[in-house]
């Protein structure tokens, strides 16, 4: 599986080696105003809790699970792209 992401859906989330991505926040998720959505630099969709992030921020997000089309994660911190 590409980047091992599909393995999360098949075998469950492993607590070690959970991937962390820098995500550009694009807007709120379709299902909840309390969650945001964004994309990785490889165009993978990621949904995560809002926290203090706003649209246009870059955030480091740890992936905790996945569906067939979306990664689910938890925000770690605001990231700098410089």
One Martini backbone bead per residue (centre of mass of N, CA, C, O) as a GRO file, in nm:
protein
   82
    1UNK     BB    1   0.099   0.034   0.018
    2UNK     BB    2   0.079   0.356   0.016
    3UNK     BB    3   0.252   0.453   0.293
    4UNK     BB    4   0.069   0.238   0.464
    5UNK     BB    5  -0.239   0.327   0.485
    6UNK     BB    6  -0.413   0.070   0.427
    7UNK     BB    7  -0.317  -0.090   0.679
    8UNK     BB    8  -0.506   0.051   0.884
    9UNK     BB    9  -0.774  -0.071   0.781
   10UNK     BB   10  -0.694  -0.375   0.798
   11UNK     BB   11  -0.515  -0.381   1.096
   12UNK     BB   12  -0.504  -0.125   1.224
   13UNK     BB   13  -0.378   0.074   1.457
   14UNK     BB   14  -0.054   0.161   1.513
   15UNK     BB   15   0.139   0.310   1.763
   16UNK     BB   16   0.366   0.274   1.578
   17UNK     BB   17   0.452   0.463   1.311
   18UNK     BB   18   0.290   0.715   1.282
   19UNK     BB   19   0.204   0.933   1.061
   20UNK     BB   20   0.332   1.258   0.957
   21UNK     BB   21   0.176   1.556   0.836
   22UNK     BB   22   0.163   1.822   0.625
   23UNK     BB   23  -0.118   2.052   0.637
   24UNK     BB   24  -0.353   2.218   0.445
   25UNK     BB   25  -0.597   2.428   0.534
   26UNK     BB   26  -0.932   2.449   0.373
   27UNK     BB   27  -1.160   2.356   0.595
   28UNK     BB   28  -1.440   2.222   0.673
   29UNK     BB   29  -1.603   1.962   0.733
   30UNK     BB   30  -1.888   1.790   0.634
   31UNK     BB   31  -1.976   1.681   0.939
   32UNK     BB   32  -1.805   1.919   1.104
   33UNK     BB   33  -1.727   2.225   1.262
   34UNK     BB   34  -1.499   2.085   1.458
   35UNK     BB   35  -1.372   2.020   1.179
   36UNK     BB   36  -1.106   1.973   0.956
   37UNK     BB   37  -0.965   2.021   0.627
   38UNK     BB   38  -0.703   1.869   0.419
   39UNK     BB   39  -0.375   1.861   0.256
   40UNK     BB   40  -0.126   1.713   0.132
   41UNK     BB   41   0.152   1.710  -0.081
   42UNK     BB   42  -0.009   1.434  -0.208
   43UNK     BB   43  -0.336   1.486  -0.196
   44UNK     BB   44  -0.439   1.405   0.082
   45UNK     BB   45  -0.708   1.362   0.277
   46UNK     BB   46  -0.770   1.545   0.591
   47UNK     BB   47  -0.907   1.486   0.919
   48UNK     BB   48  -0.954   1.724   1.199
   49UNK     BB   49  -0.930   1.896   1.466
   50UNK     BB   50  -0.939   2.232   1.511
   51UNK     BB   51  -0.873   2.405   1.742
   52UNK     BB   52  -0.657   2.689   1.643
   53UNK     BB   53  -0.719   2.655   1.354
   54UNK     BB   54  -0.703   2.787   1.017
   55UNK     BB   55  -0.744   2.889   0.723
   56UNK     BB   56  -0.409   2.844   0.576
   57UNK     BB   57  -0.283   2.663   0.754
   58UNK     BB   58  -0.020   2.477   0.885
   59UNK     BB   59  -0.012   2.124   0.984
   60UNK     BB   60   0.069   1.886   1.212
   61UNK     BB   61  -0.037   1.542   1.144
   62UNK     BB   62  -0.158   1.259   1.301
   63UNK     BB   63  -0.225   0.946   1.199
   64UNK     BB   64  -0.500   0.715   1.313
   65UNK     BB   65  -0.674   0.680   1.042
   66UNK     BB   66  -0.883   0.518   0.774
   67UNK     BB   67  -1.021   0.540   0.472
   68UNK     BB   68  -1.052   0.508   0.136
   69UNK     BB   69  -1.019   0.859   0.111
   70UNK     BB   70  -0.943   0.919   0.426
   71UNK     BB   71  -0.772   1.085   0.670
   72UNK     BB   72  -0.720   1.051   1.021
   73UNK     BB   73  -0.649   1.307   1.276
   74UNK     BB   74  -0.406   1.485   1.485
   75UNK     BB   75  -0.312   1.772   1.598
   76UNK     BB   76   0.005   1.917   1.696
   77UNK     BB   77   0.085   2.175   1.503
   78UNK     BB   78   0.200   2.447   1.378
   79UNK     BB   79   0.338   2.501   1.062
   80UNK     BB   80   0.628   2.546   0.871
   81UNK     BB   81   0.739   2.607   0.521
   82UNK     BB   82   1.028   2.758   0.514
   0.00000   0.00000   0.00000
